[in-house]
Short mmCIF file of C-alpha atoms and ligand atoms in Angstrom, two decimals:
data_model
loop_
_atom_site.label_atom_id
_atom_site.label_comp_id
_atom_site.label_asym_id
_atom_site.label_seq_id
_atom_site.Cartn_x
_atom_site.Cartn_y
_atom_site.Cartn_z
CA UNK A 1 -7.57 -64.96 -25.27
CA UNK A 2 -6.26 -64.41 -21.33
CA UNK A 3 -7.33 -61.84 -19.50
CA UNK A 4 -4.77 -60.87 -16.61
CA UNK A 5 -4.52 -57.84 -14.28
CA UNK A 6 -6.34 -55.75 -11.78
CA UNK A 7 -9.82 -54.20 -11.59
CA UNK A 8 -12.09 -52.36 -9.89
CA UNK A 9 -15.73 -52.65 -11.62
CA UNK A 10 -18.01 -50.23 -10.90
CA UNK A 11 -20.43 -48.98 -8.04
CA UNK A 12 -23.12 -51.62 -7.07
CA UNK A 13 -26.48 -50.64 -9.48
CA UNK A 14 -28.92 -52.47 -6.63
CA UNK A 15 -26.64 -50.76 -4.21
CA UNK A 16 -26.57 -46.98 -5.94
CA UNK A 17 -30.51 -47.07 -6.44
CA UNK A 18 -31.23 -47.71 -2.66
CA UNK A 19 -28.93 -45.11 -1.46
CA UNK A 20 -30.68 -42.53 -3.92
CA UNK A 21 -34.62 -43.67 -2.66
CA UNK A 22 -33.78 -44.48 0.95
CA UNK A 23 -31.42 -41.47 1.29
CA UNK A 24 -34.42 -39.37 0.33
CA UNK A 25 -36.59 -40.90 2.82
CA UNK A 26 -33.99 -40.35 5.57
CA UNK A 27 -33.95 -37.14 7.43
CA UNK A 28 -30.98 -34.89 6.68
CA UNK A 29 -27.94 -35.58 3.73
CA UNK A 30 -27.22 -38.67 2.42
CA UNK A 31 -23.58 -38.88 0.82
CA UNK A 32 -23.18 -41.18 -1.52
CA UNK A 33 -19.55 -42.29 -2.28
CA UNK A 34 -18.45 -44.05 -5.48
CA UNK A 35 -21.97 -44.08 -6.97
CA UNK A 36 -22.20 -45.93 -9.77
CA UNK A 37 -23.44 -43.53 -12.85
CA UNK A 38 -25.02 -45.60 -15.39
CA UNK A 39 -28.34 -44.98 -17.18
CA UNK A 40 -31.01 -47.17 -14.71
CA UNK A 41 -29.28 -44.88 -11.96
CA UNK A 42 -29.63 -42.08 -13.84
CA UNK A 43 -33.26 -43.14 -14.02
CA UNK A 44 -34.06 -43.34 -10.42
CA UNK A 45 -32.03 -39.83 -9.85
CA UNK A 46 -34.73 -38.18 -12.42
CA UNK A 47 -37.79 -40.12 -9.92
CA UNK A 48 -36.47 -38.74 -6.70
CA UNK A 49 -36.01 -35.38 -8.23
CA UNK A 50 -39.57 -35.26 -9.29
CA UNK A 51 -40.41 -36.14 -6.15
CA UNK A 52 -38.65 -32.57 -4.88
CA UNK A 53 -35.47 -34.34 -3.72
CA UNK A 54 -32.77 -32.44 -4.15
CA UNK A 55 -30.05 -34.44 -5.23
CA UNK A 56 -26.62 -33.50 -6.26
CA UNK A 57 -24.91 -35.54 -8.85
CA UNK A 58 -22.20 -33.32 -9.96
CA UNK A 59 -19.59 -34.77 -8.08
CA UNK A 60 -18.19 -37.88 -9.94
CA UNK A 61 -17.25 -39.41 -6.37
CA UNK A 62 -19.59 -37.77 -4.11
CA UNK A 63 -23.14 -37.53 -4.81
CA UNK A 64 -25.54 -35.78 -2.03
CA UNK A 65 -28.69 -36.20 -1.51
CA UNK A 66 -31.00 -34.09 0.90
CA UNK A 67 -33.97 -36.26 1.89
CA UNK A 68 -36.58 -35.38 3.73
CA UNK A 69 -40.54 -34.89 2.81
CA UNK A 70 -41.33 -36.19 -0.65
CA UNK A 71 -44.19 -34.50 -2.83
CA UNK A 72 -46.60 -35.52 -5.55
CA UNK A 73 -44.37 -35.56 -8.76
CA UNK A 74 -44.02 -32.71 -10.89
CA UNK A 75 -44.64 -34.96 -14.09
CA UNK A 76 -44.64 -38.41 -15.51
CA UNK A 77 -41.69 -40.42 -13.92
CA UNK A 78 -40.27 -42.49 -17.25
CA UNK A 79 -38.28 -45.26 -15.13
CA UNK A 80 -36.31 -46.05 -18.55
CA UNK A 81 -34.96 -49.67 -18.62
CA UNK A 82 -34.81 -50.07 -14.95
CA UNK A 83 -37.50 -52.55 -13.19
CA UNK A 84 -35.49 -51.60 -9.56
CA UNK A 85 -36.73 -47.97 -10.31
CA UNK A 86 -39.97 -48.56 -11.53
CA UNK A 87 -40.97 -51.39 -8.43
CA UNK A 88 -39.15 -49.61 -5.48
CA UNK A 89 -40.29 -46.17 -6.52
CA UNK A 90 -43.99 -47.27 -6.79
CA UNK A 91 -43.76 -48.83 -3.04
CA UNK A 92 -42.73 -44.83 -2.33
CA UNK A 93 -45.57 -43.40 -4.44
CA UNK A 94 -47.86 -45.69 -2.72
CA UNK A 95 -48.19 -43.37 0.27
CA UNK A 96 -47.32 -39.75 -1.51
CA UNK A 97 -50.84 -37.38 -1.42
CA UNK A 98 -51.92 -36.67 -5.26
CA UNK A 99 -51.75 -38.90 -8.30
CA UNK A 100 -48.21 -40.08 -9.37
CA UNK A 101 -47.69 -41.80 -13.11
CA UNK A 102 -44.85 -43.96 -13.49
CA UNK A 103 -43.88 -45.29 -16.92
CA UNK A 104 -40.95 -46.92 -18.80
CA UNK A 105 -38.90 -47.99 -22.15
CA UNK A 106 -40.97 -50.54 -24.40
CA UNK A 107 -38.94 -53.63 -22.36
CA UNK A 108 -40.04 -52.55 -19.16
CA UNK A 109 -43.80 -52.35 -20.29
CA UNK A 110 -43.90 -55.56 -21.21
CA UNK A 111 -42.18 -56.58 -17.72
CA UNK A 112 -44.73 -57.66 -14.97
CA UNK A 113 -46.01 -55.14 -12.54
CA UNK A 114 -49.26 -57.25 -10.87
CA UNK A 115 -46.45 -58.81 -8.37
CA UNK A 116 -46.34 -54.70 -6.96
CA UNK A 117 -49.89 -53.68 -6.98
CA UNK A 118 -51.28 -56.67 -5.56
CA UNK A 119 -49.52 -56.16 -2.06
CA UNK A 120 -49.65 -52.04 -2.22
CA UNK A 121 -53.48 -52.24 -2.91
CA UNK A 122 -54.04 -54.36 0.29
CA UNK A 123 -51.88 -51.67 1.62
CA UNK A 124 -54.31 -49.47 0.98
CA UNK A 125 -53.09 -47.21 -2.30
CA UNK A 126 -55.54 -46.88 -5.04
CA UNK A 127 -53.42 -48.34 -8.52
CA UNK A 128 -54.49 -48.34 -12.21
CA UNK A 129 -52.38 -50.25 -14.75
CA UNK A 130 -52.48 -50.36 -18.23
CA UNK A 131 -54.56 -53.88 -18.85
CA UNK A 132 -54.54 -54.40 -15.35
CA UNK A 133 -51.08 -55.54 -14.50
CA UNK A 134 -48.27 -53.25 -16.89
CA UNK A 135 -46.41 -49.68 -17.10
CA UNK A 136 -48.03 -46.82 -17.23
CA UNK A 137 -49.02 -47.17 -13.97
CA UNK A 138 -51.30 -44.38 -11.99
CA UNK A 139 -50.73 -44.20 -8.56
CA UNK A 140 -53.07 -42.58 -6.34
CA UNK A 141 -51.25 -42.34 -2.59
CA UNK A 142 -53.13 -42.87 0.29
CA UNK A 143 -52.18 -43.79 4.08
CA UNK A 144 -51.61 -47.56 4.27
CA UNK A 145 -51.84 -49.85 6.54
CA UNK A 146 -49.13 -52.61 7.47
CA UNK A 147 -50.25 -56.27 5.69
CA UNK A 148 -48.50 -59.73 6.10
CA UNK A 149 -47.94 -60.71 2.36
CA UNK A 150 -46.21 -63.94 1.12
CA UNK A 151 -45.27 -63.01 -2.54
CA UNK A 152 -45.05 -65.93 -5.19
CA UNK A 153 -41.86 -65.52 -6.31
CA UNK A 154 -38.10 -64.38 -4.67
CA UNK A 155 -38.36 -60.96 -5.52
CA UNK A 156 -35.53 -58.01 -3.85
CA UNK A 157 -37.71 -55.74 -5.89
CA UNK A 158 -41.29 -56.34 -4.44
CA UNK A 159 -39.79 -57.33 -1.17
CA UNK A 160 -38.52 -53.93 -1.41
CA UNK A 161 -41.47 -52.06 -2.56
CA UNK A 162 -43.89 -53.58 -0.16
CA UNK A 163 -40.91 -52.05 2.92
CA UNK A 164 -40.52 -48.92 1.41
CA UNK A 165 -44.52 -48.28 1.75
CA UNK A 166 -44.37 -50.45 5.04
CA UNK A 167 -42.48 -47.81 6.37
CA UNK A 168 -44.61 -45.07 5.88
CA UNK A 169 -47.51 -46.80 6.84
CA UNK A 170 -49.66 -47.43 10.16
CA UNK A 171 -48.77 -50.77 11.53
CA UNK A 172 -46.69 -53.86 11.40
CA UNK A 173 -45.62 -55.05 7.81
CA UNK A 174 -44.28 -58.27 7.26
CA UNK A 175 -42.76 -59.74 3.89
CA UNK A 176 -42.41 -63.87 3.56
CA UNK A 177 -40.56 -65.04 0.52
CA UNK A 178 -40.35 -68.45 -1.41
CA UNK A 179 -36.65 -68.44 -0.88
CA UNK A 180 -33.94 -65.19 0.23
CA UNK A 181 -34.11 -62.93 -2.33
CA UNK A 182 -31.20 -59.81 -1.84
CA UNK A 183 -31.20 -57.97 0.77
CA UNK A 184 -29.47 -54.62 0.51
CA UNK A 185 -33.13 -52.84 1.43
CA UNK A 186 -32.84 -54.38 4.75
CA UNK A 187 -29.45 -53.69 5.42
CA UNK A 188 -29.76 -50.15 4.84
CA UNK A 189 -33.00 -49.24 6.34
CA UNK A 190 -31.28 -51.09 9.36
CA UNK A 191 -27.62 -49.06 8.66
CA UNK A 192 -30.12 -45.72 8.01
CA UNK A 193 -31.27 -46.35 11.44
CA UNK A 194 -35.14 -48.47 11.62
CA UNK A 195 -34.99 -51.33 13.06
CA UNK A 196 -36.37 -54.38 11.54
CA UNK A 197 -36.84 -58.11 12.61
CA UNK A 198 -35.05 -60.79 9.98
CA UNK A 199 -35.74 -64.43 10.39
CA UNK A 200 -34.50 -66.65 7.40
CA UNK A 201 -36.90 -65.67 4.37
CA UNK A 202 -39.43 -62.99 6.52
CA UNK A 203 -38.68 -59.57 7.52
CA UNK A 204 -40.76 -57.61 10.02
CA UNK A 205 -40.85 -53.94 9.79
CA UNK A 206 -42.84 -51.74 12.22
CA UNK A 207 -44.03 -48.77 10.26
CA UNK A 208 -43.16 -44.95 10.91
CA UNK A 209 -39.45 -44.96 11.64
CA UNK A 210 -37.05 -42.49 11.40
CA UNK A 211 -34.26 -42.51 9.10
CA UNK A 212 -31.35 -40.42 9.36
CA UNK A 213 -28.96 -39.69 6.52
CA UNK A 214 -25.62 -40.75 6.75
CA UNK A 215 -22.09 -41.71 4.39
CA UNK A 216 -22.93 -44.46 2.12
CA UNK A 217 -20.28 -46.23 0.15
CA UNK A 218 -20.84 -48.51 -2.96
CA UNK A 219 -18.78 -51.21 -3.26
CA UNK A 220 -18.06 -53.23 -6.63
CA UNK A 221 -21.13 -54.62 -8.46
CA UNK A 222 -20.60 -58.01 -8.29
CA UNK A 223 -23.09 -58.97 -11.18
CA UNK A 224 -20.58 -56.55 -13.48
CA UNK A 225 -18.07 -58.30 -11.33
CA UNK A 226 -19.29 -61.60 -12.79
CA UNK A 227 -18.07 -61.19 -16.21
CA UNK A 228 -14.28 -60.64 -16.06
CA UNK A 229 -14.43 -63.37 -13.38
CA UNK A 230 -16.13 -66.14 -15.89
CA UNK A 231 -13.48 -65.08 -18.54
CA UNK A 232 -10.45 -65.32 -15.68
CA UNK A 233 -12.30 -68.48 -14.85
CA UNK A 234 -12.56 -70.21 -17.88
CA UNK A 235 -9.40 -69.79 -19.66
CA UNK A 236 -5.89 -71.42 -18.83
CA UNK A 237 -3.27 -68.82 -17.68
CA UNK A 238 -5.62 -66.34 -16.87
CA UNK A 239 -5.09 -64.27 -13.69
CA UNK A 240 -7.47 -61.19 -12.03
CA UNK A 241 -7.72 -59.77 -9.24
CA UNK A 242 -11.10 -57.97 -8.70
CA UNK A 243 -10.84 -54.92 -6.26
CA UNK A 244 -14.22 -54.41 -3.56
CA UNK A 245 -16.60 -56.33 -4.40
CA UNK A 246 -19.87 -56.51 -2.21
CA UNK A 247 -20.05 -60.18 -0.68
CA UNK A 248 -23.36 -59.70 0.39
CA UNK A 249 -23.99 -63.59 0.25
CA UNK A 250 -27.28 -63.08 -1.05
CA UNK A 251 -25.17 -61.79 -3.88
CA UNK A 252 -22.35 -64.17 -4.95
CA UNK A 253 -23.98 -66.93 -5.32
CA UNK A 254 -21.90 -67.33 -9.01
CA UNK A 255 -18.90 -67.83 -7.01
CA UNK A 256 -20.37 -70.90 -5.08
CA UNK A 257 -21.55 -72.04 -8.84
CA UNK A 258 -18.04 -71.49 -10.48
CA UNK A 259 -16.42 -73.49 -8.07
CA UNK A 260 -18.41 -76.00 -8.26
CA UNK A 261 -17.39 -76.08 -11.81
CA UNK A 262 -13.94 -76.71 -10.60
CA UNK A 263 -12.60 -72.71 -10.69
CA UNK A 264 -9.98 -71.28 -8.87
CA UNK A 265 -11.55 -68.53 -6.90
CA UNK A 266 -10.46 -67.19 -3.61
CA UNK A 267 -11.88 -64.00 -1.37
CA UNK A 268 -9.21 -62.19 0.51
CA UNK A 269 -8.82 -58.94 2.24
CA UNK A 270 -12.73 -58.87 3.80
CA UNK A 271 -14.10 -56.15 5.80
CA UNK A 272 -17.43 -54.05 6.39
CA UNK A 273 -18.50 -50.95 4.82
CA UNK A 274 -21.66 -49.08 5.05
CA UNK A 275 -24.02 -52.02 6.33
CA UNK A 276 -22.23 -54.86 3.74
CA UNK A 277 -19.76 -56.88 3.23
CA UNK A 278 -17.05 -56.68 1.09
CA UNK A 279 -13.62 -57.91 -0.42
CA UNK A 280 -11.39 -59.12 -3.31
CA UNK A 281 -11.78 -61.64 -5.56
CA UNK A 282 -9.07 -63.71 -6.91
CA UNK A 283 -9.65 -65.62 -10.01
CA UNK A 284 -7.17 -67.86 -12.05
CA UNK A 285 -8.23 -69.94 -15.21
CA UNK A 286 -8.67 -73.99 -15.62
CA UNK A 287 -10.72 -76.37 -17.39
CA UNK A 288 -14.26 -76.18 -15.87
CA UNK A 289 -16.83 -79.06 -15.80
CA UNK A 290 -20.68 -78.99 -16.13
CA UNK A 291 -23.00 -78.26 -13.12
CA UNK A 292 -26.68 -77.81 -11.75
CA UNK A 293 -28.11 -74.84 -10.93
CA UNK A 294 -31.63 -74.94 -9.17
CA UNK A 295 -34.02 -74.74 -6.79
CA UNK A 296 -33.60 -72.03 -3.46
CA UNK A 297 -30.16 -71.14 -5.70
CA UNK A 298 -31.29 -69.31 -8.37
CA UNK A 299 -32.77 -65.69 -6.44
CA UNK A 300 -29.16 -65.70 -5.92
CA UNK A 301 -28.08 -66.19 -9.34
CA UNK A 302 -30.51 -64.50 -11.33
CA UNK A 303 -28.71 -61.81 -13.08
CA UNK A 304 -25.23 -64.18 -13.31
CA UNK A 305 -27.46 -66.82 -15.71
CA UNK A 306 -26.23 -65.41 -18.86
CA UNK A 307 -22.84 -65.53 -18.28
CA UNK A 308 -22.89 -68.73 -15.81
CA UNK A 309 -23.96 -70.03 -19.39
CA UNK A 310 -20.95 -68.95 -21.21
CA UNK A 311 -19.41 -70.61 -18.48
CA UNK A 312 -21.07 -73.82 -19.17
CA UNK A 313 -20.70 -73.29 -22.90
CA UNK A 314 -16.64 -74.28 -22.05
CA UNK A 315 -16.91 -76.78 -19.58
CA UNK A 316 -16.93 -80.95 -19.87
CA UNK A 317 -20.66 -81.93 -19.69
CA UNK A 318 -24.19 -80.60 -19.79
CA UNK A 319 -25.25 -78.14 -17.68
CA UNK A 320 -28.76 -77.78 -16.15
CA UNK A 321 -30.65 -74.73 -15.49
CA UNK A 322 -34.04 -75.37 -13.67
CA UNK A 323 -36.59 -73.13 -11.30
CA UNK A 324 -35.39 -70.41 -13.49
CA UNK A 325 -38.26 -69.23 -15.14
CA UNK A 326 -38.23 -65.86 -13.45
CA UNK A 327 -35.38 -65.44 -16.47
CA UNK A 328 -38.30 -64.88 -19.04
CA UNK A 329 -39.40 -61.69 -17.69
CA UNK A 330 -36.04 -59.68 -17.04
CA UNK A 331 -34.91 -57.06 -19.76
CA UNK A 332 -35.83 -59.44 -22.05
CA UNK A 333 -36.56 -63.16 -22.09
CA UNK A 334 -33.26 -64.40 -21.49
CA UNK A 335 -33.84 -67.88 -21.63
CA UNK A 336 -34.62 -67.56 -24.98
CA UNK A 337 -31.74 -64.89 -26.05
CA UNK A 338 -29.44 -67.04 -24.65
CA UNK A 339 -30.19 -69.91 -26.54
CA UNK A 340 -30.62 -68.72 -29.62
CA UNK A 341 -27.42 -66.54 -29.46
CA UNK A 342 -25.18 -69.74 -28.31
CA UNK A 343 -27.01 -71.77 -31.51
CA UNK A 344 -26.17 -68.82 -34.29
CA UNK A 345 -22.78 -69.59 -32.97
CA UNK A 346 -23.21 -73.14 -33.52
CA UNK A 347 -23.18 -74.64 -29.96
CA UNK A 348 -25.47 -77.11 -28.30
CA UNK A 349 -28.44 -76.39 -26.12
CA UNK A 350 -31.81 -76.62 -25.59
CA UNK A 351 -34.55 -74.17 -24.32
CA UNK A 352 -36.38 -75.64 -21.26
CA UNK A 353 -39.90 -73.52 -19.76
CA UNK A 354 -38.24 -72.29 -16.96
CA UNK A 355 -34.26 -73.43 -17.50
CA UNK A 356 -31.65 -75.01 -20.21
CA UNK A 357 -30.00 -77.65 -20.99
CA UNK A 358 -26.34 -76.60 -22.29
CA UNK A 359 -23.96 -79.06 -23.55
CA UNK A 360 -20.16 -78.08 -23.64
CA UNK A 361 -17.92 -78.15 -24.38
CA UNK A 362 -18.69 -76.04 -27.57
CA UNK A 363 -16.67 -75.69 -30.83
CA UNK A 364 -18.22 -71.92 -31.63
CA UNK A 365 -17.40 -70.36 -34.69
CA UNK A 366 -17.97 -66.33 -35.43
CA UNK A 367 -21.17 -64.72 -36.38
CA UNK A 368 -23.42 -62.54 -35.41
CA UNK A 369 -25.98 -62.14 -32.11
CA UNK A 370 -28.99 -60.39 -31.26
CA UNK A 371 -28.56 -58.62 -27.73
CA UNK A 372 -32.30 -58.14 -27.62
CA UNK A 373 -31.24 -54.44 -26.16
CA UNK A 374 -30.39 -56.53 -22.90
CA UNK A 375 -27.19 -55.36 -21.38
CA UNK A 376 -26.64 -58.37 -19.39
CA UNK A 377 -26.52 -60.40 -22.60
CA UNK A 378 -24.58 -57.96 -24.68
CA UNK A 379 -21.99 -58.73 -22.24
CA UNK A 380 -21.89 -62.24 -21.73
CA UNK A 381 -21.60 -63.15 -25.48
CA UNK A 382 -18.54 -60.29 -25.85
CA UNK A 383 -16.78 -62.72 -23.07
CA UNK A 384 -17.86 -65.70 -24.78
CA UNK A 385 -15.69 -64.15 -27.81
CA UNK A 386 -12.73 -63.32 -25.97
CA UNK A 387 -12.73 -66.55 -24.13
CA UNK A 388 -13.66 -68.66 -27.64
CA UNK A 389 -11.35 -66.57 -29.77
CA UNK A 390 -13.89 -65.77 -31.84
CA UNK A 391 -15.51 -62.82 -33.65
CA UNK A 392 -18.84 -61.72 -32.42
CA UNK A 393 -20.76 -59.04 -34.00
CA UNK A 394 -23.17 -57.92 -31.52
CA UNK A 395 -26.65 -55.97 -32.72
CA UNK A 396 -26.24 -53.31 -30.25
CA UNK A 397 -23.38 -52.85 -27.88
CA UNK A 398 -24.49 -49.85 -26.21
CA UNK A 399 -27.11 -51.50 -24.19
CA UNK A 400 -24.48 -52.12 -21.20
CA UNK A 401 -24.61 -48.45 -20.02
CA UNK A 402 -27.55 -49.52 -18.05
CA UNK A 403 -25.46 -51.32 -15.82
CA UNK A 404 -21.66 -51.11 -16.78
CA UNK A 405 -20.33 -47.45 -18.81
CA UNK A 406 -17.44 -47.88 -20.10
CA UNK A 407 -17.59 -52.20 -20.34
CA UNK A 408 -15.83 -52.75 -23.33
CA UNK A 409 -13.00 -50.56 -22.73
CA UNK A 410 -12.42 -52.14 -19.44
CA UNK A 411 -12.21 -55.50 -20.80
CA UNK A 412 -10.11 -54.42 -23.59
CA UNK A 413 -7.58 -52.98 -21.40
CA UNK A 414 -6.56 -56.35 -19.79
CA UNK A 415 -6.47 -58.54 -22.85
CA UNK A 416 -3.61 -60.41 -23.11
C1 S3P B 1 -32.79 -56.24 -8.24
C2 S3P B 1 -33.46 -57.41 -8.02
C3 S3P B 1 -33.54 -58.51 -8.99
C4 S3P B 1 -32.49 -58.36 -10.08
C5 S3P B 1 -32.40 -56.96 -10.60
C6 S3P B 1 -32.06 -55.99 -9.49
C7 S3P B 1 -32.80 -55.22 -7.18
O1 S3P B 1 -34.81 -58.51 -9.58
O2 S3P B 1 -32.76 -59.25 -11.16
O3 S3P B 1 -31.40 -56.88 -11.61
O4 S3P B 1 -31.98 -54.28 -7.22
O5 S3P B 1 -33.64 -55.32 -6.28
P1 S3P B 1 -36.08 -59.22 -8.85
O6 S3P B 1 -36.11 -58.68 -7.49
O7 S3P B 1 -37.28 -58.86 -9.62
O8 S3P B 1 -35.77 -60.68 -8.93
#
């Protein structure tokens, strides 16, 4: 089936969740325009507010919040589903007097948490995990000191954590990273008014800034972005237009992958807003061929895997996923739910530690697939049916309000 007409996807979730913690580190009102309301934003909303933030969502287009001191939380935060809450919020907690407790659904208990509290206890904040390294975490704020820290892997969230508490602390922090993981926390602590040093994959921050609030505005989440582009991509006589997407080039790193597989994509119309950039994407359909994806490329890529694979899954050759093992420990292990969901569908492909091999192109046939609760793969094998013409009964569909409310209507609506 083609997909043809004009979109606007909604607010940016990496985007929406920094504007809600920074803003409420910044001194005076933060507006927030086009948020994007989804259930992981929800999430950090409910951390702020226990934090005494007053934030103000009831504003569809405008949400305000008033930042300013932070407090020992009132309660247990529950973080939900979202990993960006849970790891940025901790980095904040890390330097709040009093205990804090931070917890989360059963996915994000199993998710790693050892890649935080190794860098905020050098800091100097006093952390207890469950068996050493998982949600619930206690948090027990003190005042920290700057560090130097290399973390192991390209991570936006503990890049971001180990900031946030940099920024409250005594000192000099500095971040190194593997490879360039996103940077939105940079951009907006530098839009919010700090000043920070960036040079290629390290980022110096001298603690004790002042932030001031000012107008934020989310552009188009280019991960939700990522999923009407694949099926525009993939199928002949397709034609979308997607309206504001963030370019952040830390961010579209799918586009450089889908044409590579030989798509028609174009960015037109580019301009600044709020610290990023930003545009529209043009996509029209053709036959794709197989590609590589590894190495320094896949940060960039992370969250695009799933549906980069239902990509593949049409396209002339066999794909290769490598350096991807950082896939194992998102929502859920989506190495493995990928795999096994292309298989019950009768395509061929092959689970590698830390990648895939997938050979297209695939002759699918319907059936049924297990989402794992992961809203990211929910929605990649719904475009796999459109763009296979198949019928694909998916275990739980309402998964993709953590990222993208009202998904499945959207795509419905330009069908063709
Ligand atoms: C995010 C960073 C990425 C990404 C996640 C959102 C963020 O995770 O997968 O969906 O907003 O900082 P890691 O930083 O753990 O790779």
């Amino acid at each position: 089936m083609r997909i043809k007409g004009d979109i606007r996807p909604p607010g940016d979730k990496s985007i929406t969740h920094r504007s809600l913690i920074i803003g409420s580190l910044a001194h005076g009102e933060t507006l927030i325009i086009r948020p994007l309301r989804s259930k992981d934003i929800l999430s950090t909303v409910n951390a702020v507010q226990r934090l005494g933030i007053d934030v103000n969502t009831n504003n569809e287009e405008i949400w305000k919040v008033h930042g300013g001191r932070t407090r020992e939380p009132d309660d247990v935060i529950d973080a939900g589903n979202s990993g960006t809450t849970a790891r940025l919020i901790t980095g904040v907690l890390a330097s709040i007097e009093g205990v804090s407790i931070i917890t989360g659904d059963s996915s994000l208990k199993k998710r790693p948490m050892a890649r935080i509290i190794e860098p905020l206890t050098l800091m100097g904040a006093s952390i207890m995990a469950r068996g050493g390294r998982f949600l619930p975490l206690a948090v027990k704020g003190n005042r920290l000191k700057g560090v130097s820290y290399s973390t192991k892997v390209a991570s936006a969230q503990v890049k971001s954590a180990i900031l946030l508490a940099g920024l409250a602390a005594e000192g000099i922090t500095e971040v190194i990273e593997p490879a360039k993981s996103r940077d939105h926390t940079e951009r907006m602590l530098t839009y919010l008014g700090a000043s920070l040093k960036i040079d290629g994959n390290r980022v110096v921050l001298k603690g004790q800034q002042r932030l001031s609030g000012r107008e934020i505005h989310i552009p188009s989440d280019p991960s939700s972005s990522a999923f009407p582009a694949v099926w525009a991509a993939a199928t002949d006589g397709s034609e979308l237009i997607i309206r504001d997407i963030c370019i952040n080039p830390t961010r579209i790193g799918f586009i450089d992958v889908l044409k590579r597989m030989g798509a028609d994509i174009k960015i037109v119309n580019t301009r600044y807003s709020s610290g990023e950039k930003i545009g529209d994407m043009v996509v029209k359909g053709r036959r794709l061929r197989s590609t590589v994806m590894e190495g320094v490329e896949i940060p960039g890529i992370i969250d695009e895997i799933p549906i980069l694979s239902v990509a593949a899954a049409f396209a002339d050759g066999e794909t290769i996923i490598r350096d991807a093992g950082e896939l194992r420990v998102k929502e859920t292990d989506r190495i493995a739910a990928v795999v096994e969901g292309l298989k019950a569908l009768g395509g061929n492909v092959d689970a590698m530690e830390e990648g895939m091999i997938i050979k297209g192109p695939m002759r699918l046939h319907s059936g049924n697939v297990k989402t794992f609760g992961d809203h990211r793969i929910a929605m990649a094998f719904y475009i796999l049916s459109k763009v296979a013409d198949i019928d694909i009964n998916l275990d739980d569909m309402e998964c993709v309000d953590v990222s993208y409310p009202g998904f499945f209507k959207a795509m419905e609506a330009l069908s063709d």
